[in-house]
Amino acid sequence: MDLFEQHRRSLIDQEAPLAARMRPRTLDDYVGQDAIVGPGRLLRRAIQADQLSSLLFYGPPGTGKTTLARVIANTTKAHFIAINAVLSGVKEIRGAIATAQDLRGQQGQRTILFVDEVHRFNKAQQDALLPWVENGTVILIGATTENPYFEVNKALVSRSRVFQLKPLEAKDLRVIIDHTLRDSARGYGDRDIRLDTDAVEHLVNVANGDARALLNALELAVETTDPDERGQTHITLAVAEESIQQRAVLYDKEGDAHFDTISAFIKSMRGSDPDAVLYWLARMVYAGEDPRFIFRRMLIFAGEDVGLADPQAVVVVNSCAQAFDRVGLPEGRYPLAQAALYLANCPKSNSVMGFFDALASVEKEREAAVPNPMKDGNRDSEGLGHGKGYLYPHAYRDHWVEQQYLPRSLQGQVFYQPSSQGYEATIQQQVARRREAQLAALMEGDSALPEGLSAGPVDQAQERWLQRALGEAGERLREMCDLTFQLLTPQRHHLILDLNATTGLLTWEALRQVPEGGVTSCVHKSQDYAALTEQIAQLSELSRPDLLQTDLPRLSQVLSKTFPDRRFDGIVGRNALGPVSDKADVLNGLANWLHPQGKIVLAESIPHRSQRLYDLLAIGSLPTHLYAQLQQAEERLYTDSNTPARYWDVPDLTAAFEQAGLTVSAQLQPQSAPMAMTDSLLQRWFGPGSQYLSQLSQTIEPSDVIAIRDAFLQQLRGQTVTWQRWIVYVTAMVRPQTDL
């Protein structure tokens, strides 16, 4: 390198953007991506030992792909050659290979070839690299923002280790800012800069995990802000907002982000989650996605996933698309969002997929002749008898007759499976009955019908279960809510009291069922009161429930002060009375607030009958004597009369109602559900301060308690178990007065 070249590079280093100057040069300086280059990780060990194989770094911009390659260049003893796929071609590849061959032959030195934006190479260019990677002439390090499994030659991928880099976390970006303000050589350590905390948070938030965007914004803020009279450059929130006003969004209309986001949008509509639908729609609109593409996908969805469950879905979406074409942006976002919300909330059915079963049958089966009665009889009915035997449906009652329309080889085949959703539910039974009649007529009229009729498409219940797994808890709560109000049988004008409105579930259902009445909701904790207050603020003032914050023992007193003249037609609650010690006393108070013809309906989980943890341990997990001690100790949790919140059963509850002068009936129902043994759950059960372990330690030696804990953790961590519990539905009314 001559003096002129050295001077040129020195000027470039000095005048380079802050993001380029602050690039880490060693592994110790590298920030973020601990899952890849953290202590003990494979890649870190390979870099430190200088034993690299070919690598592909895949991740969004600004996550450190090129920086990591430069760190490798500074750490390894291999010769490092960097090219950019956007600016380079086969000529540059050949030049790099020639250099690598010379160094290998003359000095025994290996060569690392770094190709930035490697997905920009076409197939021929990628193929030109393949033999030299294969024989070890070069160690390839490729960086790409696109999924290499789609965008990079499969042979090249199979010979490389792929590392996926994630957007940097907020703490990583704060570290980068701190390093920049402290570094005198490359950053702003030689200047007096004061960066307000809210300015830092804004830069970190809007950078969206992109270190380059963060440093570019910081540089703009510093360089455009004049120092004050003391020479200090003060970066306020206002300055930070001017420096980076719009969040950096990874969204290439031909790349992974495009397909992943539209996939999340479609799956959210299929899952009937309007909040997620609006979020993913906003992500696409914010990133500049063509709304016509979104409408096209929604029209497909209306046919594929809604179908006959709501035949108007296609009409609504198509109308919204036409409205968008007439209105344009930005107002066109209203019909865009309307169509998305309609699809998210309407019933779903994929029964139209039966067409593809029919198509597969056409492709695989031998082509069958059109049955003679189905043929066109206008031309040759006299000569060949085409159309003879056809029964004209309009000549029969209900304009239908049980005849076969399929080819002989497919008679009895089922392609269409109507769902029980929405409008399609109204035709489900009709289709089934007509098929039965067709089959019966066929069996009577043609004894030569081959056996083994197909029953329809493959059952996809397992796939549906996987999609529903996360929503299973919501379904169980919905079932509980529905049964509660079925037992209550409220009328539109009734007044209802919700004894435990923590989640608002029963409150919202009550508001729907008594639109001309009223709802009073009781919450026990201030945070629940605040959350529910925020939610009901969205309702009109007349539709809002009256919200009270108190525990049940003091509820009667609060009602006396707040609504002294109110009497409730219905009192409902979920797990409201169970934790109360003196249930009879509370019920005595509630009975005074119940209308003479009113009803109390409570759904209470029974701790005494709940799942025992010791049943989750496999036989042999503990010595027999220790397992017996565990059983006895755990049972004391539920049989100790000193803990009335846990030690009660259905007879105790019904007795409390009867003491309050109420007639009572109870329905006991078992309930089982999958429960994931998460780390947080296991920590609550078996971690420091565990009440469960504390109970065991009262009768079991400390060393044995540790053994029990270890057995639970070893067996349950990462597992999903079937959790059993019992719920009692109690219905009570005021006992009628008898005439003396």
XYZ file of C-alpha atoms in Angstrom:
740
model
C 0.000 0.000 0.000
C 1.533 3.378 -1.065
C 1.251 6.644 0.865
C -1.565 7.964 -1.327
C -3.696 4.839 -0.781
C -3.021 4.964 2.955
C -4.027 8.641 3.067
C -7.201 7.907 1.082
C -8.242 5.134 3.478
C -7.493 7.332 6.475
C -9.785 10.044 5.101
C -12.530 7.490 4.435
C -12.301 6.214 8.004
C -12.496 9.746 9.405
C -15.373 10.846 7.182
C -17.347 7.608 7.306
C -20.842 7.724 8.849
C -21.060 7.095 12.568
C -22.599 3.656 12.003
C -19.558 2.596 9.975
C -17.054 4.113 12.412
C -18.622 2.417 15.423
C -18.560 -1.066 13.919
C -17.211 -3.480 16.575
C -13.813 -4.944 15.704
C -13.586 -7.751 18.250
C -15.951 -10.289 19.721
C -15.767 -8.533 23.085
C -17.024 -5.309 21.474
C -19.822 -7.076 19.596
C -23.251 -6.262 21.077
C -26.286 -8.532 20.911
C -26.927 -11.916 19.267
C -25.899 -13.764 22.422
C -27.735 -16.834 21.166
C -25.190 -17.054 18.357
C -21.925 -15.544 19.632
C -22.496 -15.543 23.378
C -19.974 -17.226 25.678
C -19.750 -20.931 24.975
C -21.710 -20.742 21.734
C -20.529 -22.755 18.751
C -19.786 -19.801 16.489
C -17.826 -17.969 19.151
C -15.740 -21.053 19.843
C -15.122 -21.549 16.112
C -14.011 -17.929 15.657
C -11.705 -18.038 18.676
C -10.188 -21.339 17.560
C -9.899 -20.144 13.947
C -11.722 -23.255 12.748
C -14.471 -21.766 10.640
C -16.464 -23.587 8.004
C -18.653 -21.865 5.440
C -21.351 -19.688 7.050
C -24.546 -17.937 6.028
C -25.775 -15.048 8.206
C -29.480 -14.385 7.746
C -31.396 -11.556 9.391
C -32.932 -8.086 9.052
C -30.804 -5.019 8.266
C -28.824 -3.522 11.106
C -28.576 -6.715 13.163
C -24.827 -7.177 12.776
C -24.320 -9.574 9.829
C -21.599 -7.569 8.083
C -20.153 -6.497 11.425
C -19.828 -10.111 12.521
C -18.022 -10.912 9.292
C -15.609 -8.015 9.951
C -15.019 -9.275 13.474
C -14.129 -12.657 12.022
C -11.754 -10.906 9.615
C -9.991 -9.181 12.515
C -9.861 -12.356 14.615
C -8.918 -15.119 12.228
C -5.508 -15.654 10.612
C -7.111 -16.368 7.248
C -6.916 -13.871 4.384
C -10.201 -11.952 4.129
C -11.778 -10.878 0.830
C -15.085 -8.958 0.811
C -17.333 -8.444 -2.197
C -20.891 -7.175 -2.572
C -23.241 -9.265 -4.687
C -24.999 -6.132 -5.934
C -21.788 -4.748 -7.473
C -19.902 -7.949 -8.279
C -20.215 -10.830 -10.691
C -18.420 -13.917 -11.941
C -15.316 -11.842 -12.791
C -14.856 -10.766 -9.173
C -15.507 -14.319 -7.982
C -12.804 -15.650 -10.282
C -10.386 -12.994 -9.066
C -11.038 -13.915 -5.441
C -10.580 -17.620 -6.215
C -7.287 -16.946 -7.976
C -5.994 -15.004 -4.984
C -7.110 -17.772 -2.650
C -5.336 -20.416 -4.719
C -2.098 -18.396 -4.767
C -2.114 -17.813 -1.005
C -2.942 -21.453 -0.312
C -0.193 -22.692 -2.598
C 2.540 -20.196 -1.679
C 1.946 -19.508 2.026
C -0.500 -22.198 3.132
C -2.916 -19.457 4.203
C -6.655 -19.993 4.010
C -9.015 -17.408 2.482
C -12.377 -16.245 3.745
C -14.631 -14.860 1.021
C -17.330 -12.621 2.422
C -20.255 -12.013 0.061
C -22.650 -9.340 1.268
C -26.245 -9.594 -0.017
C -25.416 -13.069 -1.332
C -29.041 -13.638 -2.364
C -28.509 -11.017 -5.089
C -26.253 -13.439 -6.961
C -28.140 -15.259 -9.696
C -28.022 -19.033 -10.012
C -25.043 -19.004 -12.383
C -23.034 -16.785 -10.048
C -23.855 -18.955 -7.045
C -22.932 -22.072 -9.035
C -19.560 -20.465 -9.806
C -18.795 -20.453 -6.066
C -19.868 -24.017 -5.414
C -16.787 -26.046 -6.501
C -14.386 -23.762 -4.617
C -16.434 -23.987 -1.450
C -16.665 -27.742 -1.951
C -12.896 -28.284 -2.230
C -12.029 -25.810 0.548
C -10.285 -23.215 -1.600
C -12.372 -20.530 0.105
C -14.428 -20.395 3.261
C -17.642 -18.670 2.271
C -19.378 -16.234 4.605
C -22.594 -14.967 3.071
C -24.891 -12.290 4.496
C -28.511 -12.007 3.417
C -31.732 -10.383 4.532
C -33.746 -13.094 2.770
C -34.356 -16.674 3.813
C -31.379 -18.594 2.398
C -33.454 -21.744 2.070
C -35.449 -19.967 -0.625
C -32.995 -17.482 -2.097
C -29.630 -19.306 -2.029
C -28.566 -22.324 -4.073
C -29.598 -25.455 -2.164
C -26.204 -27.057 -2.762
C -24.515 -23.969 -1.291
C -26.828 -23.985 1.736
C -26.190 -27.677 2.374
C -22.449 -26.965 2.611
C -22.823 -24.055 5.025
C -23.973 -23.433 8.571
C -26.913 -21.032 8.645
C -27.164 -18.586 11.566
C -30.266 -16.435 11.954
C -29.697 -13.013 13.525
C -32.637 -11.391 15.290
C -33.402 -7.660 15.656
C -31.404 -6.228 18.528
C -33.145 -5.907 21.871
C -33.713 -2.540 23.546
C -30.964 -3.191 26.099
C -28.497 -3.877 23.284
C -29.358 -0.595 21.570
C -28.877 1.300 24.836
C -25.430 -0.273 25.180
C -24.558 0.868 21.664
C -25.602 4.445 22.486
C -23.529 4.369 25.676
C -20.458 3.062 23.829
C -20.854 5.720 21.168
C -21.021 8.557 23.696
C -17.947 7.211 25.531
C -15.697 6.352 22.575
C -13.358 9.293 21.921
C -11.656 7.791 18.884
C -14.626 6.793 16.764
C -17.683 8.130 18.581
C -18.554 11.264 20.547
C -16.482 10.694 23.654
C -14.517 13.886 22.937
C -17.683 16.007 23.037
C -19.893 17.092 25.919
C -23.221 15.528 24.950
C -26.248 15.213 27.227
C -28.882 12.818 25.974
C -32.207 12.950 27.826
C -33.666 9.638 28.967
C -36.877 10.069 26.982
C -34.789 10.903 23.907
C -32.843 7.664 24.339
C -36.073 5.677 24.682
C -37.487 7.263 21.550
C -34.386 6.443 19.516
C -34.353 2.876 20.818
C -38.061 2.351 20.248
C -38.277 3.734 16.740
C -35.029 2.098 15.578
C -36.937 -1.194 15.839
C -33.895 -3.339 16.570
C -31.798 -1.799 13.767
C -28.429 -0.580 15.094
C -27.628 1.233 11.853
C -30.888 3.203 11.967
C -30.197 4.034 15.621
C -26.669 5.366 14.989
C -27.735 7.292 11.890
C -30.443 9.029 13.933
C -28.030 9.745 16.790
C -25.498 11.189 14.358
C -28.112 13.431 12.770
C -29.256 14.632 16.195
C -25.726 15.469 17.364
C -24.464 17.039 14.151
C -27.509 19.277 13.719
C -27.669 20.522 17.318
C -25.536 23.530 18.250
C -23.702 23.428 21.600
C -24.838 25.872 24.278
C -22.645 28.556 25.858
C -20.941 25.910 28.000
C -20.122 23.805 24.941
C -22.655 21.089 25.815
C -24.821 19.520 23.121
C -28.222 18.781 24.640
C -30.332 16.173 22.811
C -33.941 16.465 23.939
C -36.920 14.328 23.019
C -37.955 16.915 20.416
C -34.561 16.697 18.736
C -34.662 12.881 18.809
C -38.129 12.879 17.255
C -36.923 15.076 14.417
C -33.945 12.810 13.851
C -35.930 9.583 13.519
C -39.627 10.163 12.882
C -40.728 6.881 11.352
C -40.099 3.372 12.593
C -37.789 1.279 10.465
C -39.924 -1.535 9.070
C -38.504 -4.661 7.458
C -40.870 -5.276 4.578
C -39.682 -6.295 1.138
C -42.659 -6.950 -1.125
C -40.859 -9.940 -2.610
C -39.213 -11.181 0.581
C -39.881 -13.131 3.753
C -41.449 -10.245 5.663
C -44.052 -9.846 2.928
C -45.070 -13.502 2.947
C -44.784 -13.938 6.721
C -46.941 -10.885 7.438
C -49.700 -11.756 4.996
C -49.606 -15.294 6.413
C -50.097 -13.942 9.957
C -52.953 -11.755 8.657
C -54.732 -14.690 7.006
C -54.242 -17.008 9.983
C -55.574 -14.335 12.340
C -58.741 -14.016 10.228
C -59.067 -17.794 10.158
C -58.709 -17.791 13.946
C -61.398 -15.079 14.295
C -59.124 -12.680 16.203
C -60.133 -9.161 15.098
C -57.434 -7.471 17.195
C -54.649 -9.463 15.566
C -56.253 -8.923 12.146
C -56.169 -5.143 12.572
C -52.579 -5.265 13.827
C -51.225 -7.267 10.875
C -53.291 -5.181 8.462
C -51.783 -2.027 9.953
C -48.297 -3.536 9.639
C -48.832 -4.093 5.929
C -50.410 -0.697 5.267
C -47.688 1.077 7.256
C -45.013 -0.707 5.230
C -46.617 0.348 1.949
C -48.218 -2.921 0.858
C -50.577 -2.553 -2.106
C -54.141 -2.632 -0.679
C -55.314 -4.327 -3.887
C -53.081 -7.281 -3.032
C -54.640 -7.420 0.440
C -58.151 -7.302 -1.043
C -57.229 -10.102 -3.447
C -56.114 -12.294 -0.547
C -59.276 -11.451 1.413
C -61.461 -12.439 -1.541
C -59.643 -15.767 -1.686
C -60.109 -16.137 2.070
C -63.847 -15.412 1.776
C -64.180 -18.401 -0.535
C -61.649 -20.717 1.067
C -62.206 -20.182 4.787
C -65.696 -18.658 5.063
C -67.542 -20.211 2.160
C -71.166 -21.073 2.779
C -70.958 -20.340 6.485
C -71.548 -16.746 5.366
C -72.284 -16.479 1.620
C -72.300 -12.679 1.947
C -68.583 -12.602 2.783
C -67.516 -12.536 -0.862
C -70.129 -9.868 -1.582
C -68.996 -7.659 1.312
C -65.286 -7.942 0.504
C -65.855 -7.345 -3.192
C -68.006 -4.289 -2.413
C -65.305 -2.937 -0.112
C -62.704 -3.508 -2.836
C -64.846 -1.558 -5.319
C -65.326 1.197 -2.753
C -61.560 1.363 -2.283
C -61.020 1.722 -6.039
C -63.527 4.571 -6.084
C -62.241 6.360 -2.969
C -58.496 5.650 -3.026
C -56.058 6.384 -0.216
C -56.080 7.516 2.520
C -59.865 7.213 3.018
C -59.848 3.825 1.320
C -58.408 2.387 4.500
C -61.932 2.421 5.976
C -63.398 -0.178 3.555
C -60.101 -2.085 3.780
C -60.422 -2.393 7.557
C -64.165 -3.057 7.285
C -63.600 -6.042 5.013
C -60.909 -7.442 7.296
C -63.081 -7.092 10.397
C -66.056 -8.670 8.653
C -64.003 -11.722 7.739
C -62.502 -11.936 11.218
C -65.896 -11.993 12.914
C -68.033 -14.061 10.548
C -68.451 -17.853 10.949
C -65.910 -20.030 9.161
C -66.200 -23.085 6.952
C -63.735 -24.618 4.525
C -66.237 -27.005 2.997
C -65.508 -25.596 -0.481
C -62.240 -27.528 -0.218
C -64.370 -30.452 -1.316
C -63.804 -29.144 -4.844
C -60.140 -30.097 -4.586
C -61.101 -33.580 -3.452
C -63.220 -33.795 -6.586
C -60.328 -32.453 -8.649
C -57.992 -35.042 -7.154
C -60.536 -37.709 -8.019
C -60.624 -36.506 -11.622
C -56.818 -36.550 -11.769
C -56.358 -39.989 -10.211
C -59.414 -41.965 -11.282
C -60.103 -43.298 -14.716
C -62.426 -40.913 -16.543
C -65.960 -42.163 -16.156
C -68.651 -41.731 -18.768
C -71.506 -39.346 -18.111
C -74.473 -41.454 -16.912
C -77.000 -41.934 -19.638
C -79.863 -40.073 -17.843
C -77.523 -37.091 -17.362
C -76.577 -36.822 -21.053
C -78.011 -34.187 -23.365
C -81.163 -35.635 -24.884
C -81.887 -32.782 -27.292
C -79.848 -34.287 -30.149
C -80.002 -38.061 -30.024
C -82.552 -39.114 -27.452
C -84.422 -41.075 -30.139
C -81.401 -42.857 -31.605
C -79.128 -43.528 -28.637
C -81.531 -42.919 -25.808
C -79.475 -40.183 -24.253
C -81.258 -38.511 -21.360
C -83.731 -41.334 -20.856
C -84.439 -42.112 -17.233
C -83.784 -38.565 -16.076
C -86.185 -37.473 -13.344
C -87.156 -33.813 -13.592
C -86.851 -32.464 -9.975
C -89.423 -29.720 -10.451
C -92.054 -32.340 -11.070
C -91.645 -33.657 -7.538
C -92.485 -32.396 -4.097
C -89.971 -29.910 -2.729
C -88.470 -29.832 -6.252
C -86.170 -32.731 -5.437
C -86.013 -36.443 -6.216
C -83.540 -39.091 -5.036
C -81.582 -39.867 -8.199
C -77.843 -40.253 -8.788
C -75.921 -37.624 -10.753
C -72.374 -38.955 -10.374
C -70.740 -41.424 -12.769
C -71.391 -45.058 -11.839
C -67.878 -45.594 -10.466
C -68.216 -42.619 -8.104
C -71.772 -43.072 -6.889
C -71.810 -42.720 -3.131
C -68.652 -40.587 -3.115
C -68.792 -37.587 -0.763
C -66.886 -34.427 -1.676
C -68.879 -31.734 0.108
C -68.958 -31.826 3.907
C -71.198 -28.995 5.156
C -70.081 -27.484 8.435
C -72.258 -26.542 11.399
C -71.270 -22.871 11.167
C -73.452 -19.899 10.273
C -75.750 -20.201 7.280
C -74.245 -23.528 6.278
C -75.645 -25.092 9.440
C -79.141 -24.592 7.978
C -78.363 -26.855 5.019
C -76.243 -29.434 6.835
C -79.146 -31.638 7.885
C -80.873 -31.251 4.524
C -77.769 -32.408 2.637
C -77.329 -35.382 4.966
C -80.951 -36.503 4.600
C -80.902 -36.217 0.824
C -77.680 -38.222 0.647
C -79.272 -40.932 2.774
C -82.271 -41.019 0.456
C -80.040 -41.146 -2.609
C -78.023 -43.992 -1.160
C -81.149 -45.895 -0.136
C -82.607 -45.530 -3.626
C -79.326 -46.621 -5.140
C -79.087 -49.729 -2.936
C -82.663 -50.734 -3.772
C -82.366 -50.101 -7.474
C -78.949 -51.548 -8.228
C -77.782 -54.694 -6.462
C -74.577 -54.660 -8.495
C -73.302 -51.575 -6.698
C -69.690 -52.320 -5.650
C -68.937 -52.465 -1.951
C -66.643 -50.097 -0.046
C -68.296 -46.760 -0.663
C -66.165 -43.760 0.307
C -67.345 -41.875 3.389
C -65.801 -38.553 2.451
C -62.539 -36.646 2.838
C -59.943 -37.427 5.471
C -60.803 -36.175 8.946
C -58.536 -33.238 9.780
C -59.493 -33.030 13.478
C -55.880 -33.297 14.573
C -54.878 -30.276 12.510
C -57.835 -28.304 13.822
C -56.860 -29.274 17.375
C -53.374 -27.859 16.898
C -54.841 -24.596 15.659
C -57.305 -24.413 18.534
C -54.925 -25.421 21.339
C -54.089 -21.872 22.429
C -57.779 -20.925 22.526
C -58.878 -23.945 24.537
C -58.971 -22.043 27.842
C -61.245 -19.426 26.288
C -63.626 -22.123 25.094
C -63.932 -23.614 28.580
C -64.695 -20.215 30.068
C -67.271 -19.616 27.358
C -68.963 -22.921 28.158
C -69.038 -22.019 31.849
C -70.534 -18.618 31.053
C -73.198 -20.085 28.776
C -74.247 -22.694 31.331
C -74.421 -20.072 34.091
C -76.879 -17.931 32.128
C -78.862 -20.951 30.968
C -79.467 -21.727 34.638
C -80.216 -18.081 35.421
C -82.680 -17.540 32.510
C -82.613 -13.722 32.711
C -85.118 -11.455 30.974
C -84.250 -8.291 29.101
C -85.357 -5.989 31.907
C -83.652 -7.799 34.788
C -81.075 -6.408 37.198
C -78.001 -8.610 37.615
C -75.198 -8.547 40.181
C -71.806 -10.064 39.258
C -70.043 -11.031 42.493
C -66.567 -11.464 40.976
C -66.081 -9.423 37.825
C -62.298 -9.763 37.753
C -62.174 -10.719 34.059
C -65.513 -9.157 33.120
C -66.651 -12.369 31.432
C -70.012 -12.694 33.204
C -70.478 -8.922 33.238
C -70.237 -8.616 29.443
C -72.659 -11.506 28.931
C -75.071 -9.961 31.420
C -74.970 -6.646 29.557
C -75.936 -8.457 26.351
C -78.776 -10.377 27.963
C -80.385 -7.523 29.918
C -80.216 -4.535 27.522
C -83.179 -2.919 29.168
C -82.195 -3.797 32.717
C -78.897 -3.129 34.450
C -75.703 -4.775 35.692
C -73.749 -4.160 38.886
C -70.251 -5.608 39.031
C -68.123 -6.204 42.105
C -64.318 -6.422 41.945
C -62.018 -7.092 44.859
C -58.694 -5.566 43.818
C -57.803 -2.029 42.784
C -55.945 -3.128 39.655
C -58.979 -5.091 38.484
C -61.177 -2.080 39.179
C -58.891 0.151 37.101
C -58.759 -2.323 34.207
C -62.525 -2.812 34.136
C -63.124 0.943 34.417
C -60.988 1.487 31.334
C -62.906 -1.148 29.400
C -66.395 0.058 30.275
C -65.425 3.602 29.309
C -65.813 2.463 25.699
C -69.539 1.846 26.252
C -72.198 4.498 26.115
C -72.986 5.958 29.524
C -76.362 4.276 29.719
C -74.957 0.869 28.813
C -72.188 0.789 31.396
C -72.374 -1.497 34.429
C -72.168 0.006 37.903
C -68.764 -0.893 39.284
C -68.048 -1.495 42.972
C -64.710 -2.295 44.594
C -65.077 -4.350 47.773
C -64.698 -7.863 49.121
C -67.763 -10.062 49.539
C -68.077 -9.797 53.356
C -68.505 -6.027 53.005
C -70.582 -6.071 49.803
C -73.926 -5.738 51.591
C -72.677 -2.707 53.462
C -71.441 -1.075 50.255
C -74.711 -1.812 48.476
C -76.654 -0.223 51.345
C -74.725 3.005 50.906
C -74.675 3.019 47.105
C -77.933 1.417 45.928
C -80.191 1.086 48.994
C -83.338 0.570 46.940
C -81.980 -1.919 44.417
C -82.978 -5.586 44.393
C -81.444 -8.018 41.920
C -83.296 -10.484 39.741
C -80.117 -12.463 39.269
C -76.840 -12.815 41.147
C -73.997 -14.619 39.335
C -70.377 -15.362 40.116
C -67.394 -17.441 39.097
C -65.156 -18.650 41.930
C -66.662 -15.907 44.072
C -67.820 -17.721 47.201
C -65.243 -20.513 47.402
C -62.379 -18.487 48.973
C -64.710 -16.927 51.568
C -64.332 -18.411 55.070
C -67.835 -17.709 56.429
C -69.960 -18.517 53.398
C -73.267 -18.616 55.284
C -72.782 -15.080 56.619
C -72.100 -13.723 53.120
C -75.112 -15.539 51.699
C -77.339 -14.164 54.474
C -76.362 -10.685 53.331
C -76.845 -11.461 49.629
C -80.297 -12.936 50.228
C -81.478 -9.500 51.382
C -80.553 -8.055 47.982
C -82.270 -10.753 45.951
C -85.688 -10.090 44.415
C -88.358 -12.444 45.811
C -88.468 -14.241 42.462
C -84.753 -13.803 41.892
C -82.092 -16.447 41.489
C -78.452 -16.945 42.443
C -76.233 -18.980 40.091
C -72.596 -19.587 41.034
C -69.895 -21.606 39.276
C -67.323 -22.671 41.873
C -64.177 -24.734 41.427
C -63.787 -27.132 44.343
C -60.228 -27.147 45.723
C -60.974 -30.265 47.771
C -61.553 -32.212 44.538
C -58.784 -30.613 42.486
C -55.889 -32.382 40.816
C -53.292 -33.780 43.199
C -49.706 -33.089 42.247
C -48.519 -36.456 43.494
C -50.685 -38.118 40.809
C -48.495 -36.479 38.174
C -45.445 -38.438 39.295
C -44.748 -41.709 37.542
C -44.588 -44.887 39.588
C -41.049 -45.384 40.790
C -40.114 -41.705 40.716
C -39.782 -41.814 44.492
C -39.192 -44.561 47.015
C -42.455 -46.136 48.174
C -42.254 -44.820 51.715
C -41.449 -41.286 50.556
C -44.292 -41.312 48.021
C -46.685 -42.336 50.804
C -45.457 -39.451 52.957
C -45.966 -37.093 50.012
C -49.565 -38.271 49.565
C -50.383 -37.798 53.240
C -48.769 -34.346 53.404
C -50.517 -33.090 50.273
C -53.899 -34.397 51.344
C -53.605 -32.300 54.511
C -53.699 -29.243 52.266
C -57.288 -30.084 51.374
C -58.525 -31.764 54.545
C -57.321 -29.282 57.129
C -60.403 -27.744 58.713
C -58.304 -24.736 59.693
C -58.199 -23.699 56.019
C -61.903 -23.306 55.116
C -61.026 -21.662 51.782
C -59.714 -25.070 50.616
C -61.498 -27.490 52.890
C -65.073 -27.523 51.610
C -67.174 -29.668 49.329
C -70.609 -29.566 47.734
C -72.514 -30.469 50.956
C -70.756 -27.643 52.820
C -71.722 -25.154 50.119
C -75.356 -26.231 49.884
C -75.630 -26.174 53.686
C -74.447 -22.554 53.691
C -77.206 -21.630 51.204
C -79.825 -23.392 53.282
C -78.677 -21.572 56.433
C -79.308 -18.322 54.544
C -82.939 -19.332 53.943
C -82.429 -20.288 50.289
C -83.573 -23.362 48.403
C -80.619 -24.784 46.530
C -79.735 -27.318 43.848
C -76.229 -28.262 42.680
C -74.767 -29.744 39.509
C -71.285 -31.228 39.779
C -69.285 -31.407 36.562
C -65.746 -32.684 35.932
C -63.455 -30.693 33.711
C -60.123 -31.697 32.230
C -57.775 -29.641 30.120
C -54.168 -29.734 28.948
C -51.835 -27.662 31.109
C -48.292 -26.770 30.048
C -45.721 -27.119 32.793
C -43.988 -23.787 32.179
C -40.951 -22.601 34.093
C -42.975 -19.873 35.791
C -45.602 -22.370 36.947
C -42.990 -24.793 38.281
C -41.230 -21.906 39.992
C -44.485 -20.954 41.737
C -45.068 -24.514 42.884
C -41.543 -25.544 43.793
C -39.422 -22.375 43.920
C -38.398 -20.224 46.903
C -41.357 -19.305 49.095
C -43.450 -22.218 47.799
C -46.459 -22.837 50.046
C -46.631 -26.383 48.743
C -43.080 -27.221 49.811
C -43.664 -25.404 53.099
C -46.644 -27.670 53.774
C -44.582 -30.771 52.981
C -41.748 -29.671 55.253
C -44.076 -29.786 58.262
C -44.041 -33.586 58.226
C -41.208 -34.552 55.866
C -37.486 -34.229 56.421
C -35.816 -31.315 54.536
C -33.580 -33.641 52.526
C -36.621 -35.656 51.452
C -38.491 -32.472 50.486
C -35.566 -31.590 48.205
C -35.727 -35.069 46.665
C -39.464 -34.652 46.062
C -38.940 -31.244 44.492
C -36.207 -32.570 42.190
C -38.409 -35.490 41.123
C -41.241 -33.120 40.200
C -38.952 -30.775 38.260
C -37.207 -33.576 36.423
C -40.441 -35.193 35.327
C -42.691 -32.174 34.675
C -40.423 -29.533 33.123
C -41.413 -28.938 29.524
C -44.320 -31.400 29.663
C -48.047 -30.904 29.113
C -50.289 -32.768 31.534
C -54.027 -33.353 31.717
C -55.270 -31.261 34.624
C -58.434 -32.446 36.328
C -60.824 -30.343 38.371
C -64.458 -30.265 39.430
C -66.889 -27.379 39.130
C -70.171 -27.154 40.994
C -72.980 -25.041 39.524
C -75.206 -23.901 42.378
C -78.684 -22.492 41.742
C -80.528 -20.925 44.684
C -83.760 -19.012 45.216
C -85.471 -17.367 48.172
C -87.395 -19.974 50.130
C -91.132 -19.262 49.798
C -92.920 -18.243 52.981
C -95.467 -20.748 54.282
C -98.815 -19.589 55.602
C -99.462 -20.461 59.246
